[in-house]
Amino acid sequence: MSALTIPAARRTLNNAPIIDAANGKTPTRTPVWFMRQAGRSLPEYKKVREGISMLDSCFMPELLAEITLQPVRRHDVDAAILFSDIVVPLRAAGVGVEIVAGRGPVLDAPVRSREDVLNLPVLEGNVPEVEQGIGIILDELSDSQALIGFAGAPFTLASYLVEGGPSKNHEKTKAMMHGDPETWHALMARLVPTIVNSLKSQIDAGIDAVQLFDSWAGFLTERDYTEFVLPYSTEILEEVGKYQLPRIHFGVGTGELLGAMSKAGSEVMGVDWRVPLDKAAERIAAVSGPKVLQGNLDPALLFAGRAPLTKEIERIKAEAQTAIDAGHATGHIFNLGHGVLPNTVAEDITEAVSIIHS
Ligand code: 1CP
């Protein structure tokens, strides 16, 4: 343990398959959780959220705990993912942001100039409502079920800030990156403490693992990722690393970036559904040595029926095993290769989990 290491006062887990796999140990069963398992597809979610805005619900401790626990009760997944959103730390810092139904996060005022960046609020402390919610969640989870906390990575957050909302091509973001690199770097540097403080707050409250979502990093070339993004994601993962809990790093469409992203320092690399796990592992191991893989069922396969679903799950497990046998990976956490799609039938998710466990 280095002098910098600050082990958090976390609960002790007992053979939690996800944590064992993340630490390179052999789990008691193939661990599985699904990105976006909370919310969306569950009727019990739609019921409790009725009349409450998405972002308001993220600041209501009992409600966020209930929504986090719903998929764990229903599907027998090995982890809960905190019900929150990547823009919650921005809202907590005082940024004017709403989540518009059917669209996503929308900013009151986009961040485009040097002055906008200097005026962007920074989250200085913790987020008490989220911490209270985490306390309620941990009271209900068993000691083999992990709670995963998360944050958006600075590039993905910056994209929402610069574009002012969801974007297909991220053109304003890339224009700032290349046209005004000083302002770009200032924005990235200003986002780091907000993200770190949000994760520290979740860690203080007792989460068992963290995932850094760089959802839109796949829109970048490897060259731009390395110059404009990697230093900041590295800094965040380094800060979190002091607390000695497993760190997962994920982005969509990042097949070409897996090597570069692996340098940021996570134990686990989330793999998008487009890249076979054994290929992904080769790319990661060539740059950073073997890591644990997470992924990577195409979320659309949850609509395909039992036989094709089983075939795909078996293929993915076999590719993970190939990577482990070749020394290119040290473990596998099953997941989707991106989030649960909105119209997914809840019973089909439960069935997939049981196939993965069997
Ligand atoms: O009212 C609603 O139900 C809105 C849908 C919704 C939900 C359920 C949004 C709006 N956010 C969330 C919760 C959420 N967001 C979770 C909950 C936990 C779980 O996974 O079950 C998580 C982890 C996120 C993280 C998130 N938000 C990401 C990264 C993960 C990913 O899917 O790539 C991103 C990019 C967002 C932004 C966002 N929030 C909501 C939407 C529709 C979007 C995407 C908009 C876009 O296309 O840009």
Tab-separated table of C-alpha atoms and ligand atoms in Angstrom:
chain	number	residue	atom	x	y	z
A	1	MET	CA	0.000	0.000	0.000
A	2	SER	CA	1.472	3.352	-0.946
A	3	ALA	CA	1.551	6.263	1.495
A	4	LEU	CA	-1.118	7.918	-0.645
A	5	THR	CA	-3.607	5.107	-0.242
A	6	ILE	CA	-6.658	6.009	1.812
A	7	PRO	CA	-8.766	2.884	2.286
A	8	ALA	CA	-12.366	4.087	2.722
A	9	ALA	CA	-14.500	2.804	5.579
A	10	ARG	CA	-16.466	0.495	3.319
A	11	ARG	CA	-18.596	-2.496	4.267
A	12	THR	CA	-16.980	-5.905	3.906
A	13	LEU	CA	-18.287	-7.899	0.980
A	14	ASN	CA	-18.353	-11.672	1.073
A	15	ASN	CA	-17.552	-13.453	-2.201
A	16	ALA	CA	-19.278	-10.723	-4.206
A	17	PRO	CA	-18.817	-12.099	-7.749
A	18	ILE	CA	-18.333	-8.676	-9.352
A	19	ILE	CA	-15.711	-7.523	-6.881
A	20	ASP	CA	-13.882	-10.856	-7.017
A	21	ALA	CA	-13.816	-10.717	-10.825
A	22	ALA	CA	-12.711	-7.068	-10.800
A	23	ASN	CA	-9.835	-8.019	-8.497
A	24	GLY	CA	-8.736	-10.833	-10.808
A	25	LYS	CA	-10.011	-13.618	-8.494
A	26	THR	CA	-12.258	-16.462	-9.645
A	27	PRO	CA	-15.903	-15.533	-8.875
A	28	THR	CA	-18.490	-18.027	-7.566
A	29	ARG	CA	-20.539	-17.404	-10.732
A	30	THR	CA	-20.248	-15.245	-13.875
A	31	PRO	CA	-21.024	-11.787	-12.495
A	32	VAL	CA	-23.525	-9.712	-14.425
A	33	TRP	CA	-25.166	-6.306	-14.264
A	34	PHE	CA	-26.624	-4.223	-17.092
A	35	MET	CA	-25.927	-0.588	-17.826
A	36	ARG	CA	-29.243	1.302	-17.578
A	37	GLN	CA	-30.818	-1.590	-15.669
A	38	ALA	CA	-32.445	0.966	-13.350
A	39	GLY	CA	-35.339	2.905	-14.773
A	40	ARG	CA	-36.522	2.696	-18.362
A	41	SER	CA	-37.824	-0.824	-18.870
A	42	LEU	CA	-39.406	-1.440	-15.464
A	43	PRO	CA	-43.121	-0.783	-14.868
A	44	GLU	CA	-42.421	-0.322	-11.141
A	45	TYR	CA	-39.989	2.464	-12.127
A	46	LYS	CA	-42.533	4.293	-14.247
A	47	LYS	CA	-44.967	4.079	-11.320
A	48	VAL	CA	-42.703	5.615	-8.647
A	49	ARG	CA	-41.393	8.317	-11.014
A	50	GLU	CA	-44.895	9.510	-11.980
A	51	GLY	CA	-45.102	13.310	-11.784
A	52	ILE	CA	-41.479	13.722	-10.625
A	53	SER	CA	-38.848	15.067	-12.999
A	54	MET	CA	-35.835	12.894	-13.738
A	55	LEU	CA	-33.300	15.222	-12.104
A	56	ASP	CA	-35.510	15.927	-9.068
A	57	SER	CA	-35.769	12.167	-8.504
A	58	CYS	CA	-31.945	11.949	-8.360
A	59	PHE	CA	-31.995	14.246	-5.306
A	60	MET	CA	-34.684	12.318	-3.375
A	61	PRO	CA	-32.860	9.757	-1.175
A	62	GLU	CA	-35.720	7.269	-0.636
A	63	LEU	CA	-36.804	7.418	-4.271
A	64	LEU	CA	-33.323	7.061	-5.781
A	65	ALA	CA	-32.681	4.129	-3.429
A	66	GLU	CA	-35.947	2.436	-4.400
A	67	ILE	CA	-35.230	2.805	-8.147
A	68	THR	CA	-31.653	1.537	-7.680
A	69	LEU	CA	-32.932	-1.575	-5.882
A	70	GLN	CA	-35.818	-2.445	-8.224
A	71	PRO	CA	-33.715	-4.260	-10.872
A	72	VAL	CA	-31.696	-6.085	-8.204
A	73	ARG	CA	-34.868	-7.492	-6.630
A	74	ARG	CA	-36.320	-8.429	-10.014
A	75	HIS	CA	-33.399	-9.770	-12.066
A	76	ASP	CA	-30.935	-11.315	-9.550
A	77	VAL	CA	-28.095	-9.210	-10.982
A	78	ASP	CA	-24.821	-9.176	-9.041
A	79	ALA	CA	-24.666	-5.403	-8.699
A	80	ALA	CA	-26.840	-2.363	-8.331
A	81	ILE	CA	-25.954	0.752	-10.307
A	82	LEU	CA	-26.735	3.943	-8.459
A	83	PHE	CA	-29.803	5.635	-9.949
A	84	SER	CA	-28.471	9.041	-10.907
A	85	ASP	CA	-27.267	10.766	-14.066
A	86	ILE	CA	-23.983	12.098	-15.354
A	87	VAL	CA	-25.313	15.672	-15.042
A	88	VAL	CA	-26.243	15.330	-11.326
A	89	PRO	CA	-22.837	16.706	-10.148
A	90	LEU	CA	-23.326	19.708	-12.487
A	91	ARG	CA	-26.808	20.376	-11.063
A	92	ALA	CA	-25.412	19.946	-7.521
A	93	ALA	CA	-22.719	22.512	-8.349
A	94	GLY	CA	-25.380	24.992	-9.488
A	95	VAL	CA	-25.278	24.593	-13.273
A	96	GLY	CA	-28.672	25.218	-14.926
A	97	VAL	CA	-29.493	21.830	-16.477
A	98	GLU	CA	-32.684	19.825	-16.990
A	99	ILE	CA	-33.258	16.336	-18.355
A	100	VAL	CA	-35.891	16.660	-21.045
A	101	ALA	CA	-37.991	13.501	-21.511
A	102	GLY	CA	-37.202	11.699	-24.740
A	103	ARG	CA	-34.162	13.894	-25.339
A	104	GLY	CA	-31.670	14.005	-22.481
A	105	PRO	CA	-29.706	16.683	-20.620
A	106	VAL	CA	-30.289	20.254	-21.832
A	107	LEU	CA	-28.334	23.273	-20.510
A	108	ASP	CA	-29.872	26.693	-19.748
A	109	ALA	CA	-26.792	28.283	-21.337
A	110	PRO	CA	-24.116	26.470	-23.336
A	111	VAL	CA	-20.429	26.904	-22.431
A	112	ARG	CA	-18.615	28.297	-25.478
A	113	SER	CA	-16.148	31.019	-24.470
A	114	ARG	CA	-13.240	31.387	-22.070
A	115	GLU	CA	-15.497	33.535	-19.889
A	116	ASP	CA	-18.204	30.835	-19.837
A	117	VAL	CA	-15.588	28.330	-18.657
A	118	LEU	CA	-14.340	30.637	-15.883
A	119	ASN	CA	-17.941	31.138	-14.735
A	120	LEU	CA	-18.804	27.427	-14.741
A	121	PRO	CA	-19.673	26.438	-11.137
A	122	VAL	CA	-17.504	23.750	-9.498
A	123	LEU	CA	-18.800	21.140	-7.023
A	124	GLU	CA	-16.760	21.886	-3.905
A	125	GLY	CA	-18.240	19.458	-1.389
A	126	ASN	CA	-20.377	16.355	-1.224
A	127	VAL	CA	-23.930	15.648	-2.415
A	128	PRO	CA	-25.853	14.855	0.814
A	129	GLU	CA	-29.044	13.579	-0.878
A	130	VAL	CA	-27.060	11.036	-2.911
A	131	GLU	CA	-25.091	9.986	0.185
A	132	GLN	CA	-28.317	9.421	2.129
A	133	GLY	CA	-29.708	7.373	-0.752
A	134	ILE	CA	-26.560	5.219	-0.831
A	135	GLY	CA	-26.992	4.516	2.896
A	136	ILE	CA	-30.540	3.224	2.302
A	137	ILE	CA	-29.377	1.062	-0.650
A	138	LEU	CA	-26.536	-0.541	1.335
A	139	ASP	CA	-28.965	-1.492	4.128
A	140	GLU	CA	-30.920	-3.649	1.667
A	141	LEU	CA	-28.164	-5.183	-0.502
A	142	SER	CA	-26.732	-8.528	0.594
A	143	ASP	CA	-23.002	-8.803	1.216
A	144	SER	CA	-22.486	-10.489	-2.151
A	145	GLN	CA	-24.260	-7.737	-4.119
A	146	ALA	CA	-22.102	-4.732	-4.972
A	147	LEU	CA	-23.207	-1.126	-5.379
A	148	ILE	CA	-21.571	0.595	-8.349
A	149	GLY	CA	-21.324	4.382	-8.270
A	150	PHE	CA	-20.462	6.400	-11.344
A	151	ALA	CA	-19.654	9.692	-12.984
A	152	GLY	CA	-19.525	10.990	-16.511
A	153	ALA	CA	-15.997	11.474	-17.848
A	154	PRO	CA	-14.949	15.054	-18.625
A	155	PHE	CA	-15.198	14.705	-22.418
A	156	THR	CA	-18.773	13.402	-22.340
A	157	LEU	CA	-19.818	16.081	-19.824
A	158	ALA	CA	-18.017	18.769	-21.836
A	159	SER	CA	-19.919	17.705	-24.937
A	160	TYR	CA	-23.286	18.378	-23.237
A	161	LEU	CA	-21.987	21.713	-21.894
A	162	VAL	CA	-20.569	22.972	-25.186
A	163	GLU	CA	-23.362	21.690	-27.446
A	164	GLY	CA	-26.017	22.748	-24.924
A	165	GLY	CA	-27.683	19.319	-25.132
A	166	PRO	CA	-27.485	15.909	-26.834
A	167	SER	CA	-25.566	16.003	-30.091
A	168	LYS	CA	-25.281	13.713	-33.097
A	169	ASN	CA	-21.905	14.914	-34.353
A	170	HIS	CA	-20.351	16.898	-31.457
A	171	GLU	CA	-19.313	19.577	-33.952
A	172	LYS	CA	-19.224	22.545	-31.551
A	173	THR	CA	-17.225	20.468	-29.087
A	174	LYS	CA	-14.651	19.533	-31.717
A	175	ALA	CA	-14.590	23.126	-32.980
A	176	MET	CA	-13.566	24.319	-29.505
A	177	MET	CA	-11.034	21.502	-29.118
A	178	HIS	CA	-9.246	22.403	-32.342
A	179	GLY	CA	-10.115	26.090	-32.757
A	180	ASP	CA	-9.518	27.236	-29.194
A	181	PRO	CA	-7.486	24.504	-27.470
A	182	GLU	CA	-6.652	26.738	-24.493
A	183	THR	CA	-10.317	27.166	-23.670
A	184	TRP	CA	-10.874	23.452	-24.238
A	185	HIS	CA	-8.112	22.502	-21.791
A	186	ALA	CA	-9.425	25.071	-19.294
A	187	LEU	CA	-12.905	23.499	-19.510
A	188	MET	CA	-11.567	19.973	-19.018
A	189	ALA	CA	-9.439	21.070	-16.062
A	190	ARG	CA	-12.431	22.856	-14.518
A	191	LEU	CA	-14.598	19.711	-14.766
A	192	VAL	CA	-12.074	17.462	-12.985
A	193	PRO	CA	-12.746	18.634	-9.376
A	194	THR	CA	-16.537	18.418	-9.867
A	195	ILE	CA	-16.233	14.813	-11.060
A	196	VAL	CA	-13.678	13.851	-8.405
A	197	ASN	CA	-15.742	15.391	-5.591
A	198	SER	CA	-18.890	13.661	-6.799
A	199	LEU	CA	-17.075	10.293	-6.806
A	200	LYS	CA	-15.446	10.947	-3.412
A	201	SER	CA	-18.879	11.728	-1.995
A	202	GLN	CA	-20.222	8.395	-3.313
A	203	ILE	CA	-17.141	6.567	-1.996
A	204	ASP	CA	-17.486	8.170	1.453
A	205	ALA	CA	-21.098	6.975	1.502
A	206	GLY	CA	-19.947	3.396	0.828
A	207	ILE	CA	-20.148	2.399	-2.864
A	208	ASP	CA	-18.178	-0.757	-3.720
A	209	ALA	CA	-16.924	0.091	-7.244
A	210	VAL	CA	-16.966	3.030	-9.665
A	211	GLN	CA	-17.607	3.329	-13.368
A	212	LEU	CA	-16.404	6.300	-15.406
A	213	PHE	CA	-18.765	6.707	-18.382
A	214	ASP	CA	-17.059	8.331	-21.366
A	215	SER	CA	-20.058	7.525	-23.511
A	216	TRP	CA	-19.205	9.740	-26.463
A	217	ALA	CA	-15.397	9.258	-26.568
A	218	GLY	CA	-15.890	6.958	-29.572
A	219	PHE	CA	-16.534	10.068	-31.689
A	220	LEU	CA	-12.860	11.035	-31.341
A	221	THR	CA	-9.764	9.940	-33.194
A	222	GLU	CA	-7.148	8.243	-31.063
A	223	ARG	CA	-4.892	11.258	-31.603
A	224	ASP	CA	-7.484	13.737	-30.307
A	225	TYR	CA	-8.469	11.434	-27.441
A	226	THR	CA	-4.848	11.193	-26.325
A	227	GLU	CA	-4.159	14.925	-26.541
A	228	PHE	CA	-7.443	16.459	-25.402
A	229	VAL	CA	-9.095	13.908	-23.091
A	230	LEU	CA	-6.793	11.238	-21.684
A	231	PRO	CA	-4.850	13.468	-19.220
A	232	TYR	CA	-8.071	14.507	-17.469
A	233	SER	CA	-9.659	11.054	-17.256
A	234	THR	CA	-6.307	9.767	-15.969
A	235	GLU	CA	-6.272	12.413	-13.236
A	236	ILE	CA	-9.778	11.431	-12.110
A	237	LEU	CA	-9.032	7.693	-12.035
A	238	GLU	CA	-5.791	8.402	-10.161
A	239	GLU	CA	-7.652	10.355	-7.467
A	240	VAL	CA	-10.228	7.581	-7.124
A	241	GLY	CA	-7.442	4.981	-7.085
A	242	LYS	CA	-6.362	6.244	-3.659
A	243	TYR	CA	-9.501	4.633	-2.209
A	244	GLN	CA	-8.690	1.131	-3.439
A	245	LEU	CA	-11.978	0.166	-5.016
A	246	PRO	CA	-12.391	-1.342	-8.492
A	247	ARG	CA	-12.535	1.247	-11.284
A	248	ILE	CA	-14.362	0.536	-14.544
A	249	HIS	CA	-13.869	2.710	-17.656
A	250	PHE	CA	-16.385	2.558	-20.514
A	251	GLY	CA	-17.284	4.326	-23.740
A	252	VAL	CA	-19.507	3.580	-26.736
A	253	GLY	CA	-17.927	2.802	-30.122
A	254	THR	CA	-14.455	2.853	-28.598
A	255	GLY	CA	-12.962	-0.136	-30.412
A	256	GLU	CA	-10.254	2.069	-31.915
A	257	LEU	CA	-9.585	3.741	-28.542
A	258	LEU	CA	-9.348	0.749	-26.206
A	259	GLY	CA	-5.554	0.913	-26.034
A	260	ALA	CA	-5.509	4.654	-25.374
A	261	MET	CA	-8.382	4.500	-22.871
A	262	SER	CA	-6.698	1.659	-20.994
A	263	LYS	CA	-3.841	4.056	-20.166
A	264	ALA	CA	-6.193	6.112	-17.975
A	265	GLY	CA	-5.698	3.530	-15.249
A	266	SER	CA	-8.853	1.492	-14.538
A	267	GLU	CA	-8.739	-2.155	-13.424
A	268	VAL	CA	-11.711	-3.001	-15.653
A	269	MET	CA	-12.296	-1.949	-19.278
A	270	GLY	CA	-15.892	-1.808	-20.477
A	271	VAL	CA	-16.141	-2.995	-24.075
A	272	ASP	CA	-18.737	-1.771	-26.541
A	273	TRP	CA	-20.761	-4.494	-28.330
A	274	ARG	CA	-19.052	-3.866	-31.680
A	275	VAL	CA	-15.697	-5.470	-30.708
A	276	PRO	CA	-15.259	-9.176	-29.845
A	277	LEU	CA	-13.899	-9.473	-26.291
A	278	ASP	CA	-10.807	-11.460	-27.306
A	279	LYS	CA	-9.859	-8.766	-29.857
A	280	ALA	CA	-10.575	-6.016	-27.305
A	281	ALA	CA	-8.345	-7.774	-24.775
A	282	GLU	CA	-5.466	-7.960	-27.271
A	283	ARG	CA	-5.701	-4.214	-27.865
A	284	ILE	CA	-5.796	-3.438	-24.144
A	285	ALA	CA	-3.047	-5.876	-23.147
A	286	ALA	CA	-0.717	-4.594	-25.875
A	287	VAL	CA	-0.768	-1.134	-24.276
A	288	SER	CA	-1.428	-1.636	-20.551
A	289	GLY	CA	-1.048	-5.354	-19.895
A	290	PRO	CA	-4.003	-7.633	-19.129
A	291	LYS	CA	-7.056	-6.110	-17.420
A	292	VAL	CA	-10.527	-7.347	-16.487
A	293	LEU	CA	-13.087	-7.075	-19.315
A	294	GLN	CA	-16.683	-5.932	-18.955
A	295	GLY	CA	-19.309	-6.488	-21.629
A	296	ASN	CA	-20.503	-6.866	-24.273
A	297	LEU	CA	-23.894	-8.198	-25.393
A	298	ASP	CA	-25.605	-6.058	-28.029
A	299	PRO	CA	-28.637	-4.586	-26.162
A	300	ALA	CA	-30.777	-5.273	-29.248
A	301	LEU	CA	-30.293	-9.035	-28.664
A	302	LEU	CA	-32.634	-8.746	-25.670
A	303	PHE	CA	-35.394	-8.573	-28.303
A	304	ALA	CA	-34.278	-11.693	-30.216
A	305	GLY	CA	-35.772	-14.557	-28.190
A	306	ARG	CA	-34.202	-17.300	-26.072
A	307	ALA	CA	-32.291	-19.363	-28.655
A	308	PRO	CA	-30.349	-16.560	-30.402
A	309	LEU	CA	-29.804	-14.838	-27.047
A	310	THR	CA	-28.304	-17.997	-25.543
A	311	LYS	CA	-26.029	-18.421	-28.565
A	312	GLU	CA	-24.727	-14.841	-28.274
A	313	ILE	CA	-24.183	-15.143	-24.514
A	314	GLU	CA	-22.209	-18.371	-25.043
A	315	ARG	CA	-20.121	-16.730	-27.769
A	316	ILE	CA	-19.267	-13.782	-25.514
A	317	LYS	CA	-18.354	-16.033	-22.574
A	318	ALA	CA	-16.156	-18.132	-24.886
A	319	GLU	CA	-14.397	-15.018	-26.246
A	320	ALA	CA	-13.730	-13.832	-22.696
A	321	GLN	CA	-12.294	-17.251	-21.846
A	322	THR	CA	-10.091	-17.151	-24.971
A	323	ALA	CA	-8.742	-13.774	-23.819
A	324	ILE	CA	-8.068	-15.090	-20.294
A	325	ASP	CA	-6.409	-18.294	-21.588
A	326	ALA	CA	-4.179	-16.210	-23.885
A	327	GLY	CA	-3.068	-14.060	-20.940
A	328	HIS	CA	-4.682	-10.956	-22.445
A	329	ALA	CA	-7.306	-10.526	-19.701
A	330	THR	CA	-7.545	-11.353	-16.007
A	331	GLY	CA	-11.305	-11.755	-15.692
A	332	HIS	CA	-14.762	-11.022	-17.098
A	333	ILE	CA	-17.821	-9.176	-15.827
A	334	PHE	CA	-20.813	-9.777	-18.071
A	335	ASN	CA	-22.739	-6.693	-19.199
A	336	LEU	CA	-24.331	-5.215	-22.251
A	337	GLY	CA	-22.163	-3.383	-24.773
A	338	HIS	CA	-24.240	-0.253	-24.018
A	339	GLY	CA	-27.383	0.499	-21.980
A	340	VAL	CA	-30.711	-1.358	-21.877
A	341	LEU	CA	-32.873	0.015	-24.717
A	342	PRO	CA	-36.044	1.834	-23.629
A	343	ASN	CA	-38.587	-0.712	-24.965
A	344	THR	CA	-36.870	-3.802	-23.563
A	345	VAL	CA	-39.302	-6.176	-21.813
A	346	ALA	CA	-38.347	-6.601	-18.151
A	347	GLU	CA	-38.901	-10.401	-18.220
A	348	ASP	CA	-36.407	-10.720	-21.097
A	349	ILE	CA	-33.742	-9.061	-18.934
A	350	THR	CA	-34.430	-11.525	-16.093
A	351	GLU	CA	-34.138	-14.421	-18.564
A	352	ALA	CA	-30.820	-13.125	-19.922
A	353	VAL	CA	-29.401	-12.883	-16.390
A	354	SER	CA	-30.426	-16.466	-15.644
A	355	ILE	CA	-28.827	-17.725	-18.894
A	356	ILE	CA	-25.623	-15.836	-18.078
A	357	HIS	CA	-25.535	-17.327	-14.569
A	358	SER	CA	-26.198	-20.907	-15.740
B	1	1CP	O1	-37.069	10.112	-17.472
B	1	1CP	C1	-36.267	9.185	-17.753
B	1	1CP	O2	-36.455	8.023	-17.369
B	1	1CP	C2	-35.117	9.600	-18.611
B	1	1CP	C3	-34.167	8.547	-19.003
B	1	1CP	C4	-32.897	8.581	-18.177
B	1	1CP	C5	-32.529	7.677	-17.160
B	1	1CP	C6	-33.306	6.518	-16.622
B	1	1CP	C7	-31.866	9.528	-18.302
B	1	1CP	C8	-31.862	10.695	-19.194
B	1	1CP	N1	-30.870	9.213	-17.390
B	1	1CP	C9	-31.232	8.090	-16.686
B	1	1CP	C10	-30.487	7.451	-15.587
B	1	1CP	C11	-29.061	7.168	-15.829
B	1	1CP	N2	-28.201	7.882	-16.599
B	1	1CP	C12	-28.343	6.133	-15.218
B	1	1CP	C13	-29.014	5.266	-14.185
B	1	1CP	C14	-28.546	4.041	-13.741
B	1	1CP	C15	-28.638	2.868	-14.722
B	1	1CP	O3	-27.689	2.694	-15.520
B	1	1CP	O4	-29.564	2.091	-14.634
B	1	1CP	C16	-27.019	6.199	-15.686
B	1	1CP	C17	-25.860	5.293	-15.365
B	1	1CP	C18	-26.947	7.310	-16.553
B	1	1CP	C19	-25.712	7.792	-17.187
B	1	1CP	C20	-25.825	8.615	-18.404
B	1	1CP	N3	-26.644	9.682	-18.639
B	1	1CP	C21	-24.966	8.488	-19.511
B	1	1CP	C22	-23.846	7.497	-19.592
B	1	1CP	C23	-24.340	6.130	-19.877
B	1	1CP	C24	-24.804	5.871	-21.279
B	1	1CP	O5	-25.932	5.379	-21.420
B	1	1CP	O6	-24.042	6.123	-22.224
B	1	1CP	C25	-25.326	9.457	-20.456
B	1	1CP	C26	-24.699	9.708	-21.799
B	1	1CP	C27	-26.390	10.213	-19.890
B	1	1CP	C28	-27.068	11.360	-20.496
B	1	1CP	C29	-28.514	11.090	-20.655
B	1	1CP	N4	-29.396	11.137	-19.612
B	1	1CP	C30	-30.640	10.794	-20.056
B	1	1CP	C31	-30.543	10.510	-21.442
B	1	1CP	C32	-31.699	10.117	-22.337
B	1	1CP	C33	-29.204	10.689	-21.802
B	1	1CP	C34	-28.588	10.478	-23.197
B	1	1CP	C35	-28.968	11.579	-24.128
B	1	1CP	C36	-28.131	11.604	-25.394
B	1	1CP	O7	-28.412	10.817	-26.304
B	1	1CP	O8	-27.199	12.414	-25.462
